[in-house]
mmCIF file with all atom_site columns, C-alpha atoms in Angstrom:
data_model
loop_
_atom_site.group_PDB
_atom_site.id
_atom_site.type_symbol
_atom_site.label_atom_id
_atom_site.label_alt_id
_atom_site.label_comp_id
_atom_site.label_asym_id
_atom_site.label_entity_id
_atom_site.label_seq_id
_atom_site.pdbx_PDB_ins_code
_atom_site.Cartn_x
_atom_site.Cartn_y
_atom_site.Cartn_z
_atom_site.occupancy
_atom_site.B_iso_or_equiv
_atom_site.pdbx_formal_charge
_atom_site.auth_seq_id
_atom_site.auth_comp_id
_atom_site.auth_asym_id
_atom_site.auth_atom_id
_atom_site.pdbx_PDB_model_num
ATOM 1   C CA . GLN A 1 1   ? -40.764 -1.087  7.440   1.00 56.00 ? 1473 GLN A CA 1
ATOM 2   C CA . ALA A 1 2   ? -37.362 0.384   8.134   1.00 72.00 ? 1474 ALA A CA 1
ATOM 3   C CA . ALA A 1 3   ? -34.718 1.108   5.548   1.00 90.00 ? 1475 ALA A CA 1
ATOM 4   C CA . PRO A 1 4   ? -32.695 -1.876  4.254   1.00 96.00 ? 1476 PRO A CA 1
ATOM 5   C CA . ILE A 1 5   ? -29.508 -2.755  6.185   1.00 96.00 ? 1477 ILE A CA 1
ATOM 6   C CA . GLN A 1 6   ? -26.234 -3.250  4.288   1.00 98.00 ? 1478 GLN A CA 1
ATOM 7   C CA . TRP A 1 7   ? -23.908 -6.139  5.118   1.00 97.00 ? 1479 TRP A CA 1
ATOM 8   C CA . SER A 1 8   ? -20.845 -4.101  4.238   1.00 96.00 ? 1480 SER A CA 1
ATOM 9   C CA . SER A 1 9   ? -17.629 -5.632  2.814   1.00 95.00 ? 1481 SER A CA 1
ATOM 10  C CA . ALA A 1 10  ? -15.726 -3.492  5.379   1.00 96.00 ? 1482 ALA A CA 1
ATOM 11  C CA . ILE A 1 11  ? -16.936 -6.033  8.035   1.00 94.00 ? 1483 ILE A CA 1
ATOM 12  C CA . GLY A 1 12  ? -16.569 -9.080  5.815   1.00 94.00 ? 1484 GLY A CA 1
ATOM 13  C CA . GLY A 1 13  ? -19.921 -8.867  4.048   1.00 95.00 ? 1485 GLY A CA 1
ATOM 14  C CA . ASN A 1 14  ? -21.045 -8.945  0.433   1.00 96.00 ? 1486 ASN A CA 1
ATOM 15  C CA . ASP A 1 15  ? -22.236 -5.289  0.172   1.00 96.00 ? 1487 ASP A CA 1
ATOM 16  C CA . HIS A 1 16  ? -25.831 -6.542  -0.342  1.00 97.00 ? 1488 HIS A CA 1
ATOM 17  C CA . TRP A 1 17  ? -28.837 -4.932  1.349   1.00 98.00 ? 1489 TRP A CA 1
ATOM 18  C CA . TYR A 1 18  ? -31.440 -6.783  3.451   1.00 98.00 ? 1490 TYR A CA 1
ATOM 19  C CA . ASP A 1 19  ? -34.912 -5.907  4.766   1.00 97.00 ? 1491 ASP A CA 1
ATOM 20  C CA . LEU A 1 20  ? -38.170 -7.469  5.856   1.00 96.00 ? 1492 LEU A CA 1
ATOM 21  C CA . ILE A 1 21  ? -41.258 -7.583  3.580   1.00 94.00 ? 1493 ILE A CA 1
ATOM 22  C CA . GLY A 1 22  ? -44.633 -9.237  3.887   1.00 88.00 ? 1494 GLY A CA 1
ATOM 23  C CA . PRO A 1 23  ? -46.293 -10.893 5.660   1.00 89.00 ? 1495 PRO A CA 1
ATOM 24  C CA . ALA A 1 24  ? -47.473 -13.344 3.075   1.00 89.00 ? 1496 ALA A CA 1
ATOM 25  C CA . TYR A 1 25  ? -47.335 -17.000 2.108   1.00 89.00 ? 1497 TYR A CA 1
ATOM 26  C CA . TRP A 1 26  ? -43.906 -18.137 0.723   1.00 92.00 ? 1498 TRP A CA 1
ATOM 27  C CA . GLU A 1 27  ? -44.967 -18.174 -2.953  1.00 92.00 ? 1499 GLU A CA 1
ATOM 28  C CA . ASP A 1 28  ? -46.613 -14.808 -2.690  1.00 92.00 ? 1500 ASP A CA 1
ATOM 29  C CA . VAL A 1 29  ? -43.818 -13.086 -0.886  1.00 94.00 ? 1501 VAL A CA 1
ATOM 30  C CA . LYS A 1 30  ? -41.316 -14.479 -3.431  1.00 96.00 ? 1502 LYS A CA 1
ATOM 31  C CA . ILE A 1 31  ? -43.289 -12.685 -6.134  1.00 96.00 ? 1503 ILE A CA 1
ATOM 32  C CA . LEU A 1 32  ? -43.463 -9.518  -4.035  1.00 96.00 ? 1504 LEU A CA 1
ATOM 33  C CA . ALA A 1 33  ? -39.683 -9.592  -3.380  1.00 97.00 ? 1505 ALA A CA 1
ATOM 34  C CA . GLU A 1 34  ? -38.943 -9.935  -7.043  1.00 97.00 ? 1506 GLU A CA 1
ATOM 35  C CA . SER A 1 35  ? -41.070 -6.913  -7.870  1.00 96.00 ? 1507 SER A CA 1
ATOM 36  C CA . GLN A 1 36  ? -38.991 -4.682  -5.551  1.00 96.00 ? 1508 GLN A CA 1
ATOM 37  C CA . SER A 1 37  ? -35.810 -2.735  -6.183  1.00 95.00 ? 1509 SER A CA 1
ATOM 38  C CA . TYR A 1 38  ? -33.428 -0.693  -4.080  1.00 96.00 ? 1510 TYR A CA 1
ATOM 39  C CA . LEU A 1 39  ? -30.541 1.512   -5.348  1.00 95.00 ? 1511 LEU A CA 1
ATOM 40  C CA . GLY A 1 40  ? -30.968 -0.063  -8.801  1.00 94.00 ? 1512 GLY A CA 1
ATOM 41  C CA . MET A 1 41  ? -30.719 -3.659  -7.534  1.00 95.00 ? 1513 MET A CA 1
ATOM 42  C CA . GLN A 1 42  ? -33.556 -6.137  -8.001  1.00 96.00 ? 1514 GLN A CA 1
ATOM 43  C CA . GLY A 1 43  ? -34.976 -7.785  -4.885  1.00 97.00 ? 1515 GLY A CA 1
ATOM 44  C CA . TYR A 1 44  ? -35.358 -11.481 -4.186  1.00 98.00 ? 1516 TYR A CA 1
ATOM 45  C CA . LEU A 1 45  ? -35.839 -13.690 -1.173  1.00 98.00 ? 1517 LEU A CA 1
ATOM 46  C CA . ALA A 1 46  ? -32.564 -13.915 0.696   1.00 98.00 ? 1518 ALA A CA 1
ATOM 47  C CA . THR A 1 47  ? -30.160 -16.614 -0.487  1.00 98.00 ? 1519 THR A CA 1
ATOM 48  C CA . ILE A 1 48  ? -27.818 -17.420 2.408   1.00 98.00 ? 1520 ILE A CA 1
ATOM 49  C CA . THR A 1 49  ? -24.546 -18.910 1.224   1.00 97.00 ? 1521 THR A CA 1
ATOM 50  C CA . SER A 1 50  ? -22.253 -18.803 4.283   1.00 98.00 ? 1522 SER A CA 1
ATOM 51  C CA . ALA A 1 51  ? -22.272 -19.052 8.040   1.00 98.00 ? 1523 ALA A CA 1
ATOM 52  C CA . ALA A 1 52  ? -21.232 -15.379 8.231   1.00 98.00 ? 1524 ALA A CA 1
ATOM 53  C CA . GLU A 1 53  ? -24.185 -14.273 6.090   1.00 98.00 ? 1525 GLU A CA 1
ATOM 54  C CA . ASN A 1 54  ? -26.479 -16.531 8.104   1.00 98.00 ? 1526 ASN A CA 1
ATOM 55  C CA . ALA A 1 55  ? -25.250 -14.875 11.309  1.00 98.00 ? 1527 ALA A CA 1
ATOM 56  C CA . PHE A 1 56  ? -25.816 -11.388 9.823   1.00 98.00 ? 1528 PHE A CA 1
ATOM 57  C CA . VAL A 1 57  ? -29.397 -12.164 8.696   1.00 98.00 ? 1529 VAL A CA 1
ATOM 58  C CA . ALA A 1 58  ? -30.285 -14.024 11.896  1.00 97.00 ? 1530 ALA A CA 1
ATOM 59  C CA . GLY A 1 59  ? -28.902 -11.229 14.045  1.00 96.00 ? 1531 GLY A CA 1
ATOM 60  C CA . ASN A 1 60  ? -30.935 -8.636  12.279  1.00 95.00 ? 1532 ASN A CA 1
ATOM 61  C CA . PHE A 1 61  ? -34.142 -10.479 11.258  1.00 94.00 ? 1533 PHE A CA 1
ATOM 62  C CA . GLY A 1 62  ? -34.173 -13.967 12.801  1.00 87.00 ? 1534 GLY A CA 1
ATOM 63  C CA . GLY A 1 63  ? -36.381 -13.106 15.646  1.00 89.00 ? 1535 GLY A CA 1
ATOM 64  C CA . SER A 1 64  ? -39.336 -12.703 13.277  1.00 90.00 ? 1536 SER A CA 1
ATOM 65  C CA . GLU A 1 65  ? -38.783 -16.270 11.974  1.00 93.00 ? 1537 GLU A CA 1
ATOM 66  C CA . PRO A 1 66  ? -38.946 -15.145 8.348   1.00 95.00 ? 1538 PRO A CA 1
ATOM 67  C CA . TRP A 1 67  ? -39.130 -16.916 5.034   1.00 95.00 ? 1539 TRP A CA 1
ATOM 68  C CA . ILE A 1 68  ? -35.851 -17.103 3.086   1.00 98.00 ? 1540 ILE A CA 1
ATOM 69  C CA . GLY A 1 69  ? -35.365 -18.112 -0.528  1.00 98.00 ? 1541 GLY A CA 1
ATOM 70  C CA . GLY A 1 70  ? -34.911 -21.867 -0.606  1.00 98.00 ? 1542 GLY A CA 1
ATOM 71  C CA . SER A 1 71  ? -37.352 -24.553 -1.753  1.00 97.00 ? 1543 SER A CA 1
ATOM 72  C CA . ASP A 1 72  ? -37.521 -28.180 -2.785  1.00 96.00 ? 1544 ASP A CA 1
ATOM 73  C CA . LYS A 1 73  ? -40.837 -27.782 -4.459  1.00 93.00 ? 1545 LYS A CA 1
ATOM 74  C CA . ASP A 1 74  ? -39.456 -28.472 -7.958  1.00 94.00 ? 1546 ASP A CA 1
ATOM 75  C CA . GLU A 1 75  ? -37.739 -31.759 -6.880  1.00 94.00 ? 1547 GLU A CA 1
ATOM 76  C CA . GLU A 1 76  ? -38.534 -33.328 -3.550  1.00 93.00 ? 1548 GLU A CA 1
ATOM 77  C CA . GLY A 1 77  ? -35.467 -33.634 -1.340  1.00 94.00 ? 1549 GLY A CA 1
ATOM 78  C CA . VAL A 1 78  ? -33.329 -31.291 -3.543  1.00 97.00 ? 1550 VAL A CA 1
ATOM 79  C CA . TRP A 1 79  ? -33.118 -27.883 -1.958  1.00 98.00 ? 1551 TRP A CA 1
ATOM 80  C CA . ARG A 1 80  ? -32.287 -24.959 -4.298  1.00 98.00 ? 1552 ARG A CA 1
ATOM 81  C CA . TRP A 1 81  ? -32.175 -21.226 -4.075  1.00 98.00 ? 1553 TRP A CA 1
ATOM 82  C CA . ARG A 1 82  ? -35.186 -19.855 -6.025  1.00 97.00 ? 1554 ARG A CA 1
ATOM 83  C CA . GLY A 1 83  ? -34.100 -16.399 -6.969  1.00 95.00 ? 1555 GLY A CA 1
ATOM 84  C CA . GLY A 1 84  ? -31.185 -13.991 -6.957  1.00 96.00 ? 1556 GLY A CA 1
ATOM 85  C CA . PRO A 1 85  ? -27.748 -14.599 -8.385  1.00 95.00 ? 1557 PRO A CA 1
ATOM 86  C CA . GLU A 1 86  ? -27.849 -18.158 -6.925  1.00 96.00 ? 1558 GLU A CA 1
ATOM 87  C CA . ASP A 1 87  ? -31.133 -19.064 -8.643  1.00 97.00 ? 1559 ASP A CA 1
ATOM 88  C CA . GLY A 1 88  ? -31.314 -22.776 -9.198  1.00 97.00 ? 1560 GLY A CA 1
ATOM 89  C CA . GLN A 1 89  ? -28.159 -23.525 -7.144  1.00 97.00 ? 1561 GLN A CA 1
ATOM 90  C CA . ILE A 1 90  ? -28.527 -26.709 -5.082  1.00 98.00 ? 1562 ILE A CA 1
ATOM 91  C CA . PHE A 1 91  ? -27.449 -26.240 -1.478  1.00 98.00 ? 1563 PHE A CA 1
ATOM 92  C CA . TRP A 1 92  ? -28.720 -29.500 0.161   1.00 97.00 ? 1564 TRP A CA 1
ATOM 93  C CA . THR A 1 93  ? -30.075 -32.875 -0.936  1.00 97.00 ? 1565 THR A CA 1
ATOM 94  C CA . SER A 1 94  ? -31.530 -35.751 0.946   1.00 94.00 ? 1566 SER A CA 1
ATOM 95  C CA . THR A 1 95  ? -28.948 -38.091 -0.536  1.00 95.00 ? 1567 THR A CA 1
ATOM 96  C CA . LEU A 1 96  ? -25.741 -35.877 -0.373  1.00 96.00 ? 1568 LEU A CA 1
ATOM 97  C CA . GLY A 1 97  ? -26.591 -33.632 2.545   1.00 93.00 ? 1569 GLY A CA 1
ATOM 98  C CA . THR A 1 98  ? -25.041 -30.147 2.489   1.00 95.00 ? 1570 THR A CA 1
ATOM 99  C CA . VAL A 1 99  ? -23.754 -29.309 -0.996  1.00 96.00 ? 1571 VAL A CA 1
ATOM 100 C CA . THR A 1 100 ? -22.751 -25.647 -0.439  1.00 97.00 ? 1572 THR A CA 1
ATOM 101 C CA . TYR A 1 101 ? -24.045 -24.167 2.818   1.00 98.00 ? 1573 TYR A CA 1
ATOM 102 C CA . ALA A 1 102 ? -27.072 -25.074 4.956   1.00 98.00 ? 1574 ALA A CA 1
ATOM 103 C CA . ASN A 1 103 ? -27.969 -24.517 8.552   1.00 98.00 ? 1575 ASN A CA 1
ATOM 104 C CA . TRP A 1 104 ? -30.852 -26.889 9.330   1.00 98.00 ? 1576 TRP A CA 1
ATOM 105 C CA . ALA A 1 105 ? -32.276 -27.189 12.851  1.00 96.00 ? 1577 ALA A CA 1
ATOM 106 C CA . SER A 1 106 ? -31.979 -30.635 14.434  1.00 96.00 ? 1578 SER A CA 1
ATOM 107 C CA . GLY A 1 107 ? -34.270 -33.075 12.634  1.00 94.00 ? 1579 GLY A CA 1
ATOM 108 C CA . GLU A 1 108 ? -34.800 -30.777 9.657   1.00 95.00 ? 1580 GLU A CA 1
ATOM 109 C CA . PRO A 1 109 ? -35.736 -30.776 6.957   1.00 94.00 ? 1581 PRO A CA 1
ATOM 110 C CA . SER A 1 110 ? -38.534 -33.021 8.173   1.00 90.00 ? 1582 SER A CA 1
ATOM 111 C CA . ASN A 1 111 ? -40.613 -32.787 4.973   1.00 84.00 ? 1583 ASN A CA 1
ATOM 112 C CA . THR A 1 112 ? -43.838 -33.415 6.878   1.00 81.00 ? 1584 THR A CA 1
ATOM 113 C CA . TYR A 1 113 ? -46.733 -34.286 4.576   1.00 73.00 ? 1585 TYR A CA 1
ATOM 114 C CA . ALA A 1 114 ? -49.882 -32.834 6.037   1.00 68.00 ? 1586 ALA A CA 1
ATOM 115 C CA . TRP A 1 115 ? -53.279 -31.348 5.333   1.00 64.00 ? 1587 TRP A CA 1
ATOM 116 C CA . THR A 1 116 ? -52.705 -27.586 5.063   1.00 61.00 ? 1588 THR A CA 1
ATOM 117 C CA . GLY A 1 117 ? -56.421 -26.615 5.236   1.00 63.00 ? 1589 GLY A CA 1
ATOM 118 C CA . TRP A 1 118 ? -56.746 -26.653 1.434   1.00 61.00 ? 1590 TRP A CA 1
ATOM 119 C CA . SER A 1 119 ? -54.674 -29.629 0.245   1.00 66.00 ? 1591 SER A CA 1
ATOM 120 C CA . TRP A 1 120 ? -52.127 -32.192 1.176   1.00 68.00 ? 1592 TRP A CA 1
ATOM 121 C CA . GLU A 1 121 ? -48.643 -30.692 0.884   1.00 73.00 ? 1593 GLU A CA 1
ATOM 122 C CA . TYR A 1 122 ? -45.048 -31.404 1.765   1.00 80.00 ? 1594 TYR A CA 1
ATOM 123 C CA . GLU A 1 123 ? -43.004 -28.809 3.596   1.00 88.00 ? 1595 GLU A CA 1
ATOM 124 C CA . ASN A 1 124 ? -41.286 -27.243 0.584   1.00 92.00 ? 1596 ASN A CA 1
ATOM 125 C CA . ASN A 1 125 ? -40.353 -23.787 1.664   1.00 94.00 ? 1597 ASN A CA 1
ATOM 126 C CA . LEU A 1 126 ? -37.483 -22.434 3.762   1.00 96.00 ? 1598 LEU A CA 1
ATOM 127 C CA . GLN A 1 127 ? -37.901 -20.576 7.077   1.00 95.00 ? 1599 GLN A CA 1
ATOM 128 C CA . MET A 1 128 ? -35.203 -19.159 9.405   1.00 97.00 ? 1600 MET A CA 1
ATOM 129 C CA . LEU A 1 129 ? -35.974 -19.888 13.048  1.00 96.00 ? 1601 LEU A CA 1
ATOM 130 C CA . ALA A 1 130 ? -35.231 -17.352 15.836  1.00 96.00 ? 1602 ALA A CA 1
ATOM 131 C CA . ASP A 1 131 ? -31.886 -19.009 16.635  1.00 97.00 ? 1603 ASP A CA 1
ATOM 132 C CA . GLY A 1 132 ? -30.732 -18.773 12.969  1.00 98.00 ? 1604 GLY A CA 1
ATOM 133 C CA . THR A 1 133 ? -31.271 -22.465 12.121  1.00 98.00 ? 1605 THR A CA 1
ATOM 134 C CA . TRP A 1 134 ? -33.506 -23.410 9.254   1.00 98.00 ? 1606 TRP A CA 1
ATOM 135 C CA . ASN A 1 135 ? -36.814 -25.235 9.007   1.00 95.00 ? 1607 ASN A CA 1
ATOM 136 C CA . ASP A 1 136 ? -38.819 -26.532 6.110   1.00 93.00 ? 1608 ASP A CA 1
ATOM 137 C CA . LEU A 1 137 ? -42.444 -25.330 6.226   1.00 88.00 ? 1609 LEU A CA 1
ATOM 138 C CA . HIS A 1 138 ? -45.734 -25.517 4.263   1.00 81.00 ? 1610 HIS A CA 1
ATOM 139 C CA . ASN A 1 139 ? -46.706 -22.693 1.988   1.00 77.00 ? 1611 ASN A CA 1
ATOM 140 C CA . PHE A 1 140 ? -50.225 -22.352 3.427   1.00 68.00 ? 1612 PHE A CA 1
ATOM 141 C CA . TYR A 1 141 ? -51.697 -21.802 6.897   1.00 57.00 ? 1613 TYR A CA 1
ATOM 142 C CA . SER A 1 142 ? -53.489 -24.536 8.771   1.00 55.00 ? 1614 SER A CA 1
ATOM 143 C CA . ALA A 1 143 ? -55.093 -24.135 12.172  1.00 51.00 ? 1615 ALA A CA 1
ATOM 144 C CA . TRP A 1 144 ? -53.385 -27.223 13.492  1.00 53.00 ? 1616 TRP A CA 1
ATOM 145 C CA . ASN A 1 145 ? -49.984 -26.542 11.832  1.00 52.00 ? 1617 ASN A CA 1
ATOM 146 C CA . TYR A 1 146 ? -47.590 -23.668 12.332  1.00 56.00 ? 1618 TYR A CA 1
ATOM 147 C CA . PRO A 1 147 ? -49.033 -20.404 10.760  1.00 59.00 ? 1619 PRO A CA 1
ATOM 148 C CA . THR A 1 148 ? -47.273 -19.671 7.499   1.00 66.00 ? 1620 THR A CA 1
ATOM 149 C CA . TRP A 1 149 ? -48.492 -16.099 6.837   1.00 75.00 ? 1621 TRP A CA 1
ATOM 150 C CA . ARG A 1 150 ? -45.140 -14.536 7.739   1.00 83.00 ? 1622 ARG A CA 1
ATOM 151 C CA . VAL A 1 151 ? -42.578 -11.849 6.866   1.00 92.00 ? 1623 VAL A CA 1
ATOM 152 C CA . ALA A 1 152 ? -39.603 -12.658 4.650   1.00 94.00 ? 1624 ALA A CA 1
ATOM 153 C CA . VAL A 1 153 ? -36.061 -11.402 4.304   1.00 97.00 ? 1625 VAL A CA 1
ATOM 154 C CA . ILE A 1 154 ? -35.586 -9.618  0.984   1.00 98.00 ? 1626 ILE A CA 1
ATOM 155 C CA . GLU A 1 155 ? -32.061 -9.227  -0.351  1.00 98.00 ? 1627 GLU A CA 1
ATOM 156 C CA . TYR A 1 156 ? -30.862 -6.650  -2.900  1.00 97.00 ? 1628 TYR A CA 1
ATOM 157 C CA . GLY A 1 157 ? -27.520 -7.353  -4.599  1.00 95.00 ? 1629 GLY A CA 1
ATOM 158 C CA . GLY A 1 158 ? -25.999 -9.216  -7.444  1.00 86.00 ? 1630 GLY A CA 1
ATOM 159 C CA . LEU A 1 159 ? -28.810 -8.439  -9.807  1.00 76.00 ? 1631 LEU A CA 1
ATOM 160 C CA . THR A 1 160 ? -29.607 -5.122  -11.525 1.00 69.00 ? 1632 THR A CA 1
ATOM 161 C CA . SER A 1 161 ? -33.208 -4.037  -11.741 1.00 63.00 ? 1633 SER A CA 1
ATOM 162 C CA . ILE A 1 162 ? -35.218 -5.016  -14.778 1.00 55.00 ? 1634 ILE A CA 1
ATOM 163 C CA . PRO A 1 163 ? -36.195 -1.846  -16.580 1.00 54.00 ? 1635 PRO A CA 1
ATOM 164 C CA . GLU A 1 164 ? -39.806 -0.908  -15.989 1.00 50.00 ? 1636 GLU A CA 1
ATOM 165 C CA . PRO A 1 165 ? -42.143 -0.971  -19.148 1.00 53.00 ? 1637 PRO A CA 1
ATOM 166 C CA . SER A 1 166 ? -42.148 2.837   -19.446 1.00 47.00 ? 1638 SER A CA 1
ATOM 167 C CA . THR A 1 167 ? -38.395 2.953   -19.582 1.00 47.00 ? 1639 THR A CA 1
ATOM 168 C CA . LEU A 1 168 ? -38.380 0.355   -22.354 1.00 51.00 ? 1640 LEU A CA 1
ATOM 169 C CA . PHE A 1 169 ? -41.015 2.302   -24.223 1.00 51.00 ? 1641 PHE A CA 1
ATOM 170 C CA . LEU A 1 170 ? -38.951 5.514   -24.062 1.00 47.00 ? 1642 LEU A CA 1
ATOM 171 C CA . LEU A 1 171 ? -35.821 3.694   -25.119 1.00 51.00 ? 1643 LEU A CA 1
ATOM 172 C CA . GLY A 1 172 ? -37.615 2.100   -28.017 1.00 58.00 ? 1644 GLY A CA 1
ATOM 173 C CA . SER A 1 173 ? -39.177 5.421   -29.085 1.00 58.00 ? 1645 SER A CA 1
ATOM 174 C CA . GLY A 1 174 ? -35.764 7.088   -29.036 1.00 56.00 ? 1646 GLY A CA 1
ATOM 175 C CA . ILE A 1 175 ? -34.159 4.390   -31.177 1.00 60.00 ? 1647 ILE A CA 1
ATOM 176 C CA . ALA A 1 176 ? -37.068 4.496   -33.674 1.00 61.00 ? 1648 ALA A CA 1
ATOM 177 C CA . GLY A 1 177 ? -36.744 8.327   -33.818 1.00 58.00 ? 1649 GLY A CA 1
ATOM 178 C CA . LEU A 1 178 ? -33.034 8.156   -34.533 1.00 54.00 ? 1650 LEU A CA 1
ATOM 179 C CA . ALA A 1 179 ? -33.638 5.601   -37.243 1.00 60.00 ? 1651 ALA A CA 1
ATOM 180 C CA . GLY A 1 180 ? -36.281 7.827   -38.808 1.00 58.00 ? 1652 GLY A CA 1
ATOM 181 C CA . LEU A 1 181 ? -34.038 10.897  -38.575 1.00 53.00 ? 1653 LEU A CA 1
ATOM 182 C CA . ARG A 1 182 ? -31.267 8.978   -40.262 1.00 57.00 ? 1654 ARG A CA 1
ATOM 183 C CA . ARG A 1 183 ? -33.524 7.880   -43.158 1.00 59.00 ? 1655 ARG A CA 1
ATOM 184 C CA . TRP A 1 184 ? -34.731 11.491  -43.567 1.00 52.00 ? 1656 TRP A CA 1
ATOM 185 C CA . GLU A 1 185 ? -31.115 12.742  -43.788 1.00 56.00 ? 1657 GLU A CA 1
ATOM 186 C CA . VAL A 1 186 ? -30.186 10.019  -46.302 1.00 56.00 ? 1658 VAL A CA 1
ATOM 187 C CA . ARG A 1 187 ? -33.125 11.123  -48.552 1.00 62.00 ? 1659 ARG A CA 1
ATOM 188 C CA . LYS A 1 188 ? -31.971 14.779  -48.569 1.00 60.00 ? 1660 LYS A CA 1
#
């Protein structure tokens, strides 16, 4: 895994950083992305909100046909970003079409309902194809369907890292110590 690549505002970007992680199934790689941080920014599956951002991500990572951060698992036919600063934002619906930005391949989202090898499942997760267009895909691998154990684009930006437990413990200990010191001084 190489170092993350910045989409600099000097070239019209958002100053966020991008990299590949995985491979894993969509749900698992989402959890993995959200456990990562870079330069004090929390990671999440990439949320692509413009044609320019899509071109940047596709140009750098599209050849690996990675997962990106959209899903309609919570409400069939309503595609939302599931992470990052856009968490919960609807970008496409089956009734309205594109709400903010979407770049579906022709005939997508197809929402195929198929046996995945473990269960029947709709295609609820977002994948970027090699040409930068988007495809909906099952979470799990099936021998007769497209393999879904794949890399994902992780994005860092717009969210600060959540303090790790040891940092919170030290902060709490320091506050408790100051409170105790203050009580001791008042008693003097």
